[in-house]
Tab-separated table of C-alpha atoms and ligand atoms in Angstrom:
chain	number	residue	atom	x	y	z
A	30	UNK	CA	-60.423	74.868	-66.339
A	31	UNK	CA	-64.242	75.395	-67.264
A	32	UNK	CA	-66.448	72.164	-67.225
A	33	UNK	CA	-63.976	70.610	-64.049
A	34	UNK	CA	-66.415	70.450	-60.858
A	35	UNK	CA	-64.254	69.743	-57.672
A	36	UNK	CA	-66.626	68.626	-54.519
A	37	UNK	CA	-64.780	69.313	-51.771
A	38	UNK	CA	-65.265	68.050	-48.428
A	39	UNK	CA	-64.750	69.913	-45.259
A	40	UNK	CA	-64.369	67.560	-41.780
A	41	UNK	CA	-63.495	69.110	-38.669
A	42	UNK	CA	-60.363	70.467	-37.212
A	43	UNK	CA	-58.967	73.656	-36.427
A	44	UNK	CA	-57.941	73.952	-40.245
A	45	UNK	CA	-61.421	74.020	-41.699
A	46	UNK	CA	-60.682	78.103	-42.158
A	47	UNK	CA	-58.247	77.224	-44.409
A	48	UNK	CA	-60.378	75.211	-46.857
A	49	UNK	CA	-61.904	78.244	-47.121
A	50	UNK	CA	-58.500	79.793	-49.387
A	51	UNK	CA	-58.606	76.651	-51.128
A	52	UNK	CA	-62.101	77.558	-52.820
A	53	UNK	CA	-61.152	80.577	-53.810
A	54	UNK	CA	-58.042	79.932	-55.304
A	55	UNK	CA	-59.802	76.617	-57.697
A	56	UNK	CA	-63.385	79.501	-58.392
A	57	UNK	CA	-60.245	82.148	-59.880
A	58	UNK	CA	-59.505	79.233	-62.408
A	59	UNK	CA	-63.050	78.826	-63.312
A	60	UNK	CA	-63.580	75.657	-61.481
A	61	UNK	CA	-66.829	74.760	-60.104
A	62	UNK	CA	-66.678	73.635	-57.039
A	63	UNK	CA	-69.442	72.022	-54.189
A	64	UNK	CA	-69.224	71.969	-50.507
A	65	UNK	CA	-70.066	68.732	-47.911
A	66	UNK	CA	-69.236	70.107	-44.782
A	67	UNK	CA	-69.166	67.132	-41.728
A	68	UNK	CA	-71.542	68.412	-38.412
A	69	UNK	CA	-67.867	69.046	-36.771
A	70	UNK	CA	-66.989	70.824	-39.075
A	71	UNK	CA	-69.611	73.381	-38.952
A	72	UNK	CA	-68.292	74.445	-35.053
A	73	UNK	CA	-65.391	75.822	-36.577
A	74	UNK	CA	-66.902	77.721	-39.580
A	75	UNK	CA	-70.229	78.360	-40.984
A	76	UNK	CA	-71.866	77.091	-43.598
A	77	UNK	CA	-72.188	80.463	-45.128
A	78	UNK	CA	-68.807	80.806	-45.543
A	79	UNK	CA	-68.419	77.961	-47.661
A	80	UNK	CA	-71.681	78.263	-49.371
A	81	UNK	CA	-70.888	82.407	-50.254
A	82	UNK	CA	-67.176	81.624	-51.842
A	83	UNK	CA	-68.422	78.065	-53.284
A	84	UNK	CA	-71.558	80.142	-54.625
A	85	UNK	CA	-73.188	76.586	-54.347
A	86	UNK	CA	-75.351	75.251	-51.521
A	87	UNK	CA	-73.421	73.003	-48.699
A	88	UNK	CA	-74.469	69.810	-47.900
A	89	UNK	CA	-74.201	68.691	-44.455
A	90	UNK	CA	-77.522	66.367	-43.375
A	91	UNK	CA	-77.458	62.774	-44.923
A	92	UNK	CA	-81.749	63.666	-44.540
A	93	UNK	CA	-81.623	67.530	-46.174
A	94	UNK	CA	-84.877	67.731	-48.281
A	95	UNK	CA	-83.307	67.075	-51.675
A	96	UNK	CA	-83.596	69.640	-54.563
A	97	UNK	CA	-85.135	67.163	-57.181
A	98	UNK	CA	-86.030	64.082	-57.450
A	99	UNK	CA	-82.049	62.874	-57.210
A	100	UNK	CA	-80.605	61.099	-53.573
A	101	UNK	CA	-77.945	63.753	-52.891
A	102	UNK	CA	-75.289	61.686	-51.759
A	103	UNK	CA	-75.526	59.921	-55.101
A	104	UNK	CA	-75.697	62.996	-57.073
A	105	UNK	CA	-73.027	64.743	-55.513
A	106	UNK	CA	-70.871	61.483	-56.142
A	107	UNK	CA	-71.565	61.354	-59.641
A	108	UNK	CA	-71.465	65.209	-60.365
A	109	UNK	CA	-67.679	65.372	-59.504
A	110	UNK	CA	-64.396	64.855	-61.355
A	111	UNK	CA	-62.481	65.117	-58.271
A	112	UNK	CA	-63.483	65.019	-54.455
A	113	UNK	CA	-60.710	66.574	-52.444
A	114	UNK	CA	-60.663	66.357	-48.473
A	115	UNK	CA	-59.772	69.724	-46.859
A	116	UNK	CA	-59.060	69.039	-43.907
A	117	UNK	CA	-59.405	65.255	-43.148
A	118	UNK	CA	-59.202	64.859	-40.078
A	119	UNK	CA	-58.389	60.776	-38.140
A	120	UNK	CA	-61.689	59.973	-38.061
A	121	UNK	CA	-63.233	60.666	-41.981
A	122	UNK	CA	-59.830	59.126	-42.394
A	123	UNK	CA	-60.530	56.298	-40.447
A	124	UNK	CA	-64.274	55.841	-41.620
A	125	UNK	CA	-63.430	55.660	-44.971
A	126	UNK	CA	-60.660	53.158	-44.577
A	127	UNK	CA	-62.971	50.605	-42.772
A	128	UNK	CA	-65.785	51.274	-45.123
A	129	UNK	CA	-67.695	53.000	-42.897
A	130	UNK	CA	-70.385	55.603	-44.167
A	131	UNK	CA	-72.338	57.033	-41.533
A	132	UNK	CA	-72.625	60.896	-42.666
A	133	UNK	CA	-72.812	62.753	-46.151
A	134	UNK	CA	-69.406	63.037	-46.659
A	135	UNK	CA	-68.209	59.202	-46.020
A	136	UNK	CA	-71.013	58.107	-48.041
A	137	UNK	CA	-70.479	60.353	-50.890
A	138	UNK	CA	-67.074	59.232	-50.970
A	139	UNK	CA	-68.269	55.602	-50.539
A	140	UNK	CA	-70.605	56.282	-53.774
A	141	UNK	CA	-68.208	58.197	-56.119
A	142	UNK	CA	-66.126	56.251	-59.185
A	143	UNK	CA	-64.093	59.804	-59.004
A	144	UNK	CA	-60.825	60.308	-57.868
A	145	UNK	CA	-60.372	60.755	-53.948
A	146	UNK	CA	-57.965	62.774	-52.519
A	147	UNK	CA	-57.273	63.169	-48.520
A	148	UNK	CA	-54.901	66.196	-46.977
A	149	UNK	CA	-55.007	65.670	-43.791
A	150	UNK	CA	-54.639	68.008	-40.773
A	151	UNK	CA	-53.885	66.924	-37.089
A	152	UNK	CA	-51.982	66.689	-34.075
A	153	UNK	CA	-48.802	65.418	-34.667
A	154	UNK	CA	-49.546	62.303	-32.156
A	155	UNK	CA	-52.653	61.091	-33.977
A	156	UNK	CA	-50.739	61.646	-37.376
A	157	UNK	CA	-47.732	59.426	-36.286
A	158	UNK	CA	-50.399	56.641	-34.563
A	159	UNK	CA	-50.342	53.398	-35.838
A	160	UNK	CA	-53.349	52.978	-36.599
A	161	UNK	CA	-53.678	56.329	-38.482
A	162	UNK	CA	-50.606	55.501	-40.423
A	163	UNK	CA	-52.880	51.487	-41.205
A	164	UNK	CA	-55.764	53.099	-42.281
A	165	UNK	CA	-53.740	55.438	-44.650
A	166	UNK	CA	-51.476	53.013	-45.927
A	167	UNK	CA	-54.715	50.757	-46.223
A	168	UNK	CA	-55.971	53.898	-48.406
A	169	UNK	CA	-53.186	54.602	-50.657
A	170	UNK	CA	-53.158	50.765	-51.485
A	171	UNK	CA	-56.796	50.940	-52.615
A	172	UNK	CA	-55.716	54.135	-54.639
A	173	UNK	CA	-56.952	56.727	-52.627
A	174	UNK	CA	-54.457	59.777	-53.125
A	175	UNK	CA	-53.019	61.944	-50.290
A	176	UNK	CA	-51.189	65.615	-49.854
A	177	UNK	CA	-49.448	65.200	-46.920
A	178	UNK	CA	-49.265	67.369	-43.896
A	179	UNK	CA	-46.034	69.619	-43.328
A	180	UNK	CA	-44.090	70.429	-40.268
A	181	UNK	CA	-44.492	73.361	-38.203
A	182	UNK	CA	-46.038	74.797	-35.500
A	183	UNK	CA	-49.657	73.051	-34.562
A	184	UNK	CA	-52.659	74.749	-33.255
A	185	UNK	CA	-52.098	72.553	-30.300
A	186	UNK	CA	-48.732	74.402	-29.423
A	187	UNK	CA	-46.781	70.812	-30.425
A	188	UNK	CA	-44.198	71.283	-33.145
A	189	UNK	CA	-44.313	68.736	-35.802
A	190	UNK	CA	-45.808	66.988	-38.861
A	191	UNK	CA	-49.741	67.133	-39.204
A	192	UNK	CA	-49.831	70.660	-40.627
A	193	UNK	CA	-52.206	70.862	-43.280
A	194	UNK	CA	-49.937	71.600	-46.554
A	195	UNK	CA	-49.949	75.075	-47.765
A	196	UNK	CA	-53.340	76.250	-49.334
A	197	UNK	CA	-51.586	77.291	-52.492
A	198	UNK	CA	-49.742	74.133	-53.171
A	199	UNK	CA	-52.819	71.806	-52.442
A	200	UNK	CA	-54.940	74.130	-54.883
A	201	UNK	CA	-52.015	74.251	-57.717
A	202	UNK	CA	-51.800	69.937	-57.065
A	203	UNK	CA	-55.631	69.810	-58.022
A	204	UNK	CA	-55.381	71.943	-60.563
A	205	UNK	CA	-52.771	70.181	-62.351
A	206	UNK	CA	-54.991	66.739	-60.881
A	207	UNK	CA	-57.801	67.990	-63.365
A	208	UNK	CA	-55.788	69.147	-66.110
A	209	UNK	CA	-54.886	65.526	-66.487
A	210	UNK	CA	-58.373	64.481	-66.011
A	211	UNK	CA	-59.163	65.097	-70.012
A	212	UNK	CA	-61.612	63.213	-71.534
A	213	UNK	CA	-59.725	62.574	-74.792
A	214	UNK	CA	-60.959	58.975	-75.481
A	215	UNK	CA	-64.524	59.928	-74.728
A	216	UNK	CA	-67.184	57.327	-76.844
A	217	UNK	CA	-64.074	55.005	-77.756
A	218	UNK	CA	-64.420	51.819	-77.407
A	219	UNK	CA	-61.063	50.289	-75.778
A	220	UNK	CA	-60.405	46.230	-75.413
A	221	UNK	CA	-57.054	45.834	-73.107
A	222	UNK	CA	-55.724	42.095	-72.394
A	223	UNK	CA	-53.750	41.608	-69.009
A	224	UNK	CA	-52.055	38.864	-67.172
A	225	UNK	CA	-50.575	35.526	-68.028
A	226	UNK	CA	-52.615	32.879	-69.425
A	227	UNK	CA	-52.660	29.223	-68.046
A	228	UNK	CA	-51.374	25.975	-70.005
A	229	UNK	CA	-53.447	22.911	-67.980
A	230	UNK	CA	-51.245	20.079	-67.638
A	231	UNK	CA	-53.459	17.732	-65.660
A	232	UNK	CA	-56.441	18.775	-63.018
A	233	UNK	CA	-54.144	19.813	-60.680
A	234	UNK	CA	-51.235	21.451	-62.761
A	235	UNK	CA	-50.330	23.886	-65.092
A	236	UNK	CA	-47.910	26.052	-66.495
A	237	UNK	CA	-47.744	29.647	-66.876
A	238	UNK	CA	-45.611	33.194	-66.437
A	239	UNK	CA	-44.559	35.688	-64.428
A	240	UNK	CA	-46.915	38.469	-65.387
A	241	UNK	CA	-49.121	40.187	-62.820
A	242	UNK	CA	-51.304	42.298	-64.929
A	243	UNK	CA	-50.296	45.441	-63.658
A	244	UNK	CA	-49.625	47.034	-66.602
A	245	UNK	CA	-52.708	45.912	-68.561
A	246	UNK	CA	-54.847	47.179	-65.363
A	247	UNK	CA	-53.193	50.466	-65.189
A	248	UNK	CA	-53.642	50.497	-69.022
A	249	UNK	CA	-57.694	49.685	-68.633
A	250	UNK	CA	-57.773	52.593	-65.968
A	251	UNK	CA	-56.188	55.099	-67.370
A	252	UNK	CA	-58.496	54.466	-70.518
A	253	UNK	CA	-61.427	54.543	-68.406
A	254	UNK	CA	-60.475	57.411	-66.836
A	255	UNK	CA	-60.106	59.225	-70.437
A	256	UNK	CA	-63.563	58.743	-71.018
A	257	UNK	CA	-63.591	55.341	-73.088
A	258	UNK	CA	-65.418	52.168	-72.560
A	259	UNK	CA	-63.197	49.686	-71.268
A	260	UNK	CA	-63.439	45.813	-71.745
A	261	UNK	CA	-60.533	44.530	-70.147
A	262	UNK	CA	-59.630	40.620	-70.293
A	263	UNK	CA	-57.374	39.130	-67.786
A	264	UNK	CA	-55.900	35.864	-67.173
A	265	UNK	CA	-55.657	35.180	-63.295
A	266	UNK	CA	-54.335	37.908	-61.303
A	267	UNK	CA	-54.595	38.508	-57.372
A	268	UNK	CA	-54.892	42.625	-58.217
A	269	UNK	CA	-58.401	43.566	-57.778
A	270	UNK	CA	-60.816	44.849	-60.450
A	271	UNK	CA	-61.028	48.273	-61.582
A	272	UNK	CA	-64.402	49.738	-61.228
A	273	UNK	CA	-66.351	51.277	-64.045
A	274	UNK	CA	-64.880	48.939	-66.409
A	275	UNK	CA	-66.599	45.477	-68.232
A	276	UNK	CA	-64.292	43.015	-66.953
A	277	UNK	CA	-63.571	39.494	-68.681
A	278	UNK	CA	-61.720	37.051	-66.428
A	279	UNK	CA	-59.740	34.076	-68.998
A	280	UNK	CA	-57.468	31.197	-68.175
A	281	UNK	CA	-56.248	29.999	-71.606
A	282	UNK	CA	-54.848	31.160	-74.751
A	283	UNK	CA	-58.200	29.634	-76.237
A	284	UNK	CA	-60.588	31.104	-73.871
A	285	UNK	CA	-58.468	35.017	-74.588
A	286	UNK	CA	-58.468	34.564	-78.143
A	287	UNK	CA	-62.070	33.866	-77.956
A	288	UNK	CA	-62.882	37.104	-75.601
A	289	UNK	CA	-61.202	38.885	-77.608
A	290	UNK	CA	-62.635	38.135	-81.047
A	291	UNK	CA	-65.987	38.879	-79.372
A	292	UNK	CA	-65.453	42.148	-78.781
A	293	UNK	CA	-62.795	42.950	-81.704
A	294	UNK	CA	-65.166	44.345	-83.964
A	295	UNK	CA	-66.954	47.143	-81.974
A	296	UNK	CA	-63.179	47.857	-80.202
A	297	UNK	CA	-61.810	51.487	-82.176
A	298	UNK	CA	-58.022	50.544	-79.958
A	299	UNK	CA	-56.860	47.271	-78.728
A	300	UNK	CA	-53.958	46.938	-76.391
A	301	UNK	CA	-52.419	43.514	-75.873
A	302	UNK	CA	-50.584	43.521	-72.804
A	303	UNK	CA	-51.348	40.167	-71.746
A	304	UNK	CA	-48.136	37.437	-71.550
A	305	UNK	CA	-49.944	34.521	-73.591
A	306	UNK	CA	-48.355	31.430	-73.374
A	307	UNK	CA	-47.555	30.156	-77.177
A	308	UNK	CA	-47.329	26.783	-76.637
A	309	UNK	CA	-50.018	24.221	-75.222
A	310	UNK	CA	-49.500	21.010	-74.054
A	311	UNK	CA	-50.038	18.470	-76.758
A	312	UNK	CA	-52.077	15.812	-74.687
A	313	UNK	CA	-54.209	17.285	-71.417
A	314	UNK	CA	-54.635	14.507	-69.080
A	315	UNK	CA	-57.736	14.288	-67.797
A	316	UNK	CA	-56.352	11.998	-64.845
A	317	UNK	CA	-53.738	12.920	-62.335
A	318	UNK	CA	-50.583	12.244	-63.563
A	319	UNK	CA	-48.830	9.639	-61.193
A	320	UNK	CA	-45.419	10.052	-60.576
A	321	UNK	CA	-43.092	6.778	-61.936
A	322	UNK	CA	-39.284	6.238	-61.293
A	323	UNK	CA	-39.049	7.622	-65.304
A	324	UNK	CA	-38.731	11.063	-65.850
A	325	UNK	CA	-41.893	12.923	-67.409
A	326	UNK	CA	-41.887	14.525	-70.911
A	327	UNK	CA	-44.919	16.678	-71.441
A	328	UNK	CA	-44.673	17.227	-74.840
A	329	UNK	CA	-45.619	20.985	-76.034
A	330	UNK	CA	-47.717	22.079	-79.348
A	331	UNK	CA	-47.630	25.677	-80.631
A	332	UNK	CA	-50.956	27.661	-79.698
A	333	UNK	CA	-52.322	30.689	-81.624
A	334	UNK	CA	-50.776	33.983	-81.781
A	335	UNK	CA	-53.794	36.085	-80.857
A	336	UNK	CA	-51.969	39.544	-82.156
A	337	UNK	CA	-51.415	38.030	-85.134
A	338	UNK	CA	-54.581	37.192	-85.627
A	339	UNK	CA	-55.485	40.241	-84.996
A	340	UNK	CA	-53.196	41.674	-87.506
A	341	UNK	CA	-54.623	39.801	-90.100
A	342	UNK	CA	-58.205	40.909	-89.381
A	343	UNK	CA	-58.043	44.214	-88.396
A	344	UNK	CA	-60.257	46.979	-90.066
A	345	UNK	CA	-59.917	50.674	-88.757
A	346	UNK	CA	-58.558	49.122	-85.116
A	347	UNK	CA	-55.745	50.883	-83.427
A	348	UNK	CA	-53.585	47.288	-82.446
A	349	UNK	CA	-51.058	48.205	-79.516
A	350	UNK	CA	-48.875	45.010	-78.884
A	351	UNK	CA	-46.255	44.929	-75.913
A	352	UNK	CA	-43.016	42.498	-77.253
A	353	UNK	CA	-40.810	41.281	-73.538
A	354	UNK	CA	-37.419	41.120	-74.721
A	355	UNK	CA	-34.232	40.148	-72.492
A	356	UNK	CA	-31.778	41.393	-75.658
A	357	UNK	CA	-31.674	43.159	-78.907
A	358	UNK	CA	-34.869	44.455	-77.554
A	359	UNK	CA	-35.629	47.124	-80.190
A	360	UNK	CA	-34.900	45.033	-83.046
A	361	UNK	CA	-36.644	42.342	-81.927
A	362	UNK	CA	-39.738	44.691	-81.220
A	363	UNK	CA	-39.960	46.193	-84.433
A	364	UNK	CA	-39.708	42.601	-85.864
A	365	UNK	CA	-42.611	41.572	-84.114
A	366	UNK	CA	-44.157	45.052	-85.043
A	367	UNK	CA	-43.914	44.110	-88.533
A	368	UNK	CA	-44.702	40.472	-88.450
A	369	UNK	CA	-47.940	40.928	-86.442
A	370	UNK	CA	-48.929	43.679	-88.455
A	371	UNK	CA	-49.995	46.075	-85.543
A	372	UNK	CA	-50.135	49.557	-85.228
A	373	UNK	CA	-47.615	50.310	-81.978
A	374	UNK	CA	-45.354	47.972	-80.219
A	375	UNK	CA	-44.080	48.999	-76.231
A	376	UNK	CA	-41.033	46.918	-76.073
A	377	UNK	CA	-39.509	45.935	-72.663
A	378	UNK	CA	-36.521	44.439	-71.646
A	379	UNK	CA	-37.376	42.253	-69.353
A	380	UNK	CA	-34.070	41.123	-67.442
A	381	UNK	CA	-34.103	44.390	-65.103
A	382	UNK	CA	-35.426	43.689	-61.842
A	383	UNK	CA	-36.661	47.313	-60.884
A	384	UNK	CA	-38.976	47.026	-63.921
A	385	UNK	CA	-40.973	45.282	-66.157
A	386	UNK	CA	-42.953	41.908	-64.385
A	387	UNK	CA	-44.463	42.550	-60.870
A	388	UNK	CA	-42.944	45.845	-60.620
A	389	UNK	CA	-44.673	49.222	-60.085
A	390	UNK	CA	-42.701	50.509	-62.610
A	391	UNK	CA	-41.444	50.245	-66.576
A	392	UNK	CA	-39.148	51.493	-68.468
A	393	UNK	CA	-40.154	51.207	-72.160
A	394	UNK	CA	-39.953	52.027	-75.845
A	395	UNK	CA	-42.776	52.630	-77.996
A	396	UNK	CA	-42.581	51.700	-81.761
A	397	UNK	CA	-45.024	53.035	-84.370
A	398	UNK	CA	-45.590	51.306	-87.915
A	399	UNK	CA	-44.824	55.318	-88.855
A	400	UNK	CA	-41.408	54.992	-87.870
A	401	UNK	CA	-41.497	57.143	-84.557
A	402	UNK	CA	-39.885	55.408	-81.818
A	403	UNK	CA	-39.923	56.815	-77.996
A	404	UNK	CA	-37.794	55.649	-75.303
A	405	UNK	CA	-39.468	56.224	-72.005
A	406	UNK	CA	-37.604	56.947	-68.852
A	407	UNK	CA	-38.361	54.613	-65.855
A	408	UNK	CA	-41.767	55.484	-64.829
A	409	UNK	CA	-44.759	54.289	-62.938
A	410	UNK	CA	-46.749	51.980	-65.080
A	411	UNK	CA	-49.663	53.992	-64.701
A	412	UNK	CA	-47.254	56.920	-66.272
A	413	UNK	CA	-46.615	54.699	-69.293
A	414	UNK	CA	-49.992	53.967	-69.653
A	415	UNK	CA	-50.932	57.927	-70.419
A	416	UNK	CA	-47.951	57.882	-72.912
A	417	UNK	CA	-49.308	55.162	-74.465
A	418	UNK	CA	-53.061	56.700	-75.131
A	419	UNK	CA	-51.016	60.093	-75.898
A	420	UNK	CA	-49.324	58.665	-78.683
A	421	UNK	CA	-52.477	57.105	-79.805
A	422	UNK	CA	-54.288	60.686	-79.631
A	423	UNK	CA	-51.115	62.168	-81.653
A	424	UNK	CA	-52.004	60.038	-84.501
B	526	CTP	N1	-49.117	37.575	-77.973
B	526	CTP	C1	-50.324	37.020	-78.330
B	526	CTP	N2	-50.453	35.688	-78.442
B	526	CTP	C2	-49.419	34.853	-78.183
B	526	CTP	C3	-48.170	35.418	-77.807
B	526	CTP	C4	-48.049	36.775	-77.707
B	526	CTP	O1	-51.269	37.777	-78.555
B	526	CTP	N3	-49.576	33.548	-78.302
B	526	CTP	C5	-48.978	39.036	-77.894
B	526	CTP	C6	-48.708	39.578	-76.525
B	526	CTP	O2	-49.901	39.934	-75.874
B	526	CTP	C7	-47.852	40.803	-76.823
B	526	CTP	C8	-47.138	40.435	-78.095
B	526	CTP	O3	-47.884	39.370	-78.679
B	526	CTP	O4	-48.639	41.933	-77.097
B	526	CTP	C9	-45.712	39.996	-77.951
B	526	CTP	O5	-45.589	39.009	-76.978
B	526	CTP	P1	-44.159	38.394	-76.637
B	526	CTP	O6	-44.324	37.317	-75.638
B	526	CTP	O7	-43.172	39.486	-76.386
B	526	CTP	O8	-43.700	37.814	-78.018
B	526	CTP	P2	-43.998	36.547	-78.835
B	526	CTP	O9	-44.768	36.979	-80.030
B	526	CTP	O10	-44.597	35.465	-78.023
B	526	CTP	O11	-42.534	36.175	-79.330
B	526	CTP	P3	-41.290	35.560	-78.515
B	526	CTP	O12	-41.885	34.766	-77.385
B	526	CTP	O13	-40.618	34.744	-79.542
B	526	CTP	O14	-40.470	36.715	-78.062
């Protein structure tokens, strides 16, 4: 665990004390670790304490005279693999949900690309408010990551959740956090596609697919969060755009095959998760089409396979295609493994509903050109993502 930094910040409530355990559990496993203590948080504890078993300096004054030339708040954000709130109380809570950053600690979490994770500790009535629950539910959505309180007896004398979880079992959670924080793809240069593309009928129609791009965005973050340089192209997608990341927005098969041959070249893996449509429509109609009492026949040309083509002019690239399949699905995969001439094929079968488009989750199989194939249990898709880039590292 040398090299992982851990800035942990301390708001205030009774269980501040307990942060304290925290420290010295992640310092035993060689962790570095920095202190932001909130004002409120110094009534219950000193700043020696923390600064003593952190053997660091704690920040608690936006306006402290900074050491060098760096703003601290922007240094601090930068410096850490992981900022972990011990304990956060309603308010940092509900500062950082509403994009609030008034202190050191809300705007060092404001500033940080790292991951954030909240354990909150309070009464068991402002834990079960509503608007507590919104701002942590508005939290989790924007990927925030919580260790949530247990039940038990409360400082207040109330019995209840709002506990803050057990100082051992938050410590071993960001251990194993940072363990999985490797850097393995560090200086590689990664090109992910995402989405469905668009097939313009007219100016006001088109066709298109079910995809979301969830897979090809949890794809681009995990890479980024390896340590590689991430271009990722989507076609349209309401999910929002991973930070850290060059991001190329497409709508047709054209305009992705384009993107993409821009940046195949200086790309060491590619991963094609997008759903291209393979067909375009033979005539666009630059008018509106008028409806007549005839039926309409749109009629539909084959469009470029933009694997393929990659296939064909692919140096040292690592090609990861994705083949949707409603049967036969591993046959079919390695088919298209073989025809497109690419490097690793996730198959999916596409006619279960708990998995596969707009779901959370996947359940895949992972073909190599080397003959390996791995069936996946159902997993998030952020799960399948790091088996992906593992398989990638095994080779
Ligand atoms: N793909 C592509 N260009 C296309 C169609 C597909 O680059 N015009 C890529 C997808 O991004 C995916 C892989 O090819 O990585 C397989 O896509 P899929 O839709 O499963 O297969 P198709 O090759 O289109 O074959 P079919 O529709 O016959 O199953």
């Amino acid at each position: 665990m040398n090299n992982k930094k851990v800035l942990l910040g301390v708001s205030g409530g009774i269980a501040v004390y307990k942060a304290l355990d925290v420290i010295s559990r992640l310092k035993k496993k060689g962790i570095e670790v920095k202190v932001i203590m909130t004002k409120s948080a110094t009534e219950f504890v000193t700043p020696l304490s923390f600064q003593s078993l952190s053997e660091n300096p704690v920040v608690i004054n936006m306006f402290d005279e900074p050491k060098a030339w760096e703003i601290q708040h922007i240094s601090l954000a930068k410096w850490a693999d992981l900022v972990v709130v011990v304990p956060a109380t309603a308010n940092i809570i509900g500062k950082v949900a509403n994009g609030i950053a008034d202190d050191m600690l809300s705007t060092t979490i404001m500033a940080t690309k790292a991951e954030v994770i909240f354990c909150p500790a309070m009464n068991t009535n402002m834990y079960e408010n509503k608007i507590v629950q919104k701002n942590m539910a508005t939290l989790k959505d924007l990927g925030y990551g919580f260790i949530n309180p247990a039940s038990g007896r409360l400082a207040c004398g109330d019995i209840g959740r709002g506990k803050l979880e057990n100082t051992e079992i938050i410590a071993e959670k960001i251990i194993k956090k940072l363990s999985s924080k490797s850097r393995d793809f560090e200086g590689k240069n990664v090109l992910v596609t995402a989405g469905p593309t668009i097939v313009p009928i007219d100016p006001v129609r088109y066709l298109t697919n079910r995809s979301t791009g969830k897979m090809g965005y949890e794809i681009a973050k995990e890479a980024r969060d390896r340590g590689a340089n991430v271009t990722l192209i989507s076609g349209p997608t309401s999910l929002d755009i991973p930070t850290g990341i060059n991001f190329i927005k497409v709508n047709t098969n054209e305009e992705m095959l384009n993107a993409v041959l821009d940046n195949f070249n200086d790309s060491n893996i590619v991963v094609k998760s997008a759903a291209v449509a393979d067909f375009n429509v033979k005539e666009y109609s630059k008018e509106k089409i008028k409806k007549t009492d005839s039926n309409l026949v749109i009629e539909l040309e084959r469009d470029k396979d933009i694997l393929e083509t990659l296939g064909k002019q692919k140096t040292n690239q690592i090609i990861v295609g994705f083949a949707a399949e409603s049967s036969n699905v591993i046959e079919n995969a390695k088919a298209k493994l073989k025809r497109k001439n690419i490097d690793y094929i996730v198959a999916n079968d596409i006619t279960s509903n708990d998995t596969g488009f707009a779901s959370d989750d996947n359940k895949v199989t992972i073909i190599s050109s080397l003959g390996d194939v791995i069936s996946l249990d159902k997993m998030s898709k952020r799960e399948v993502a790091k088996n992906i880039f593992d398989m990638i590292k095994g080779r």
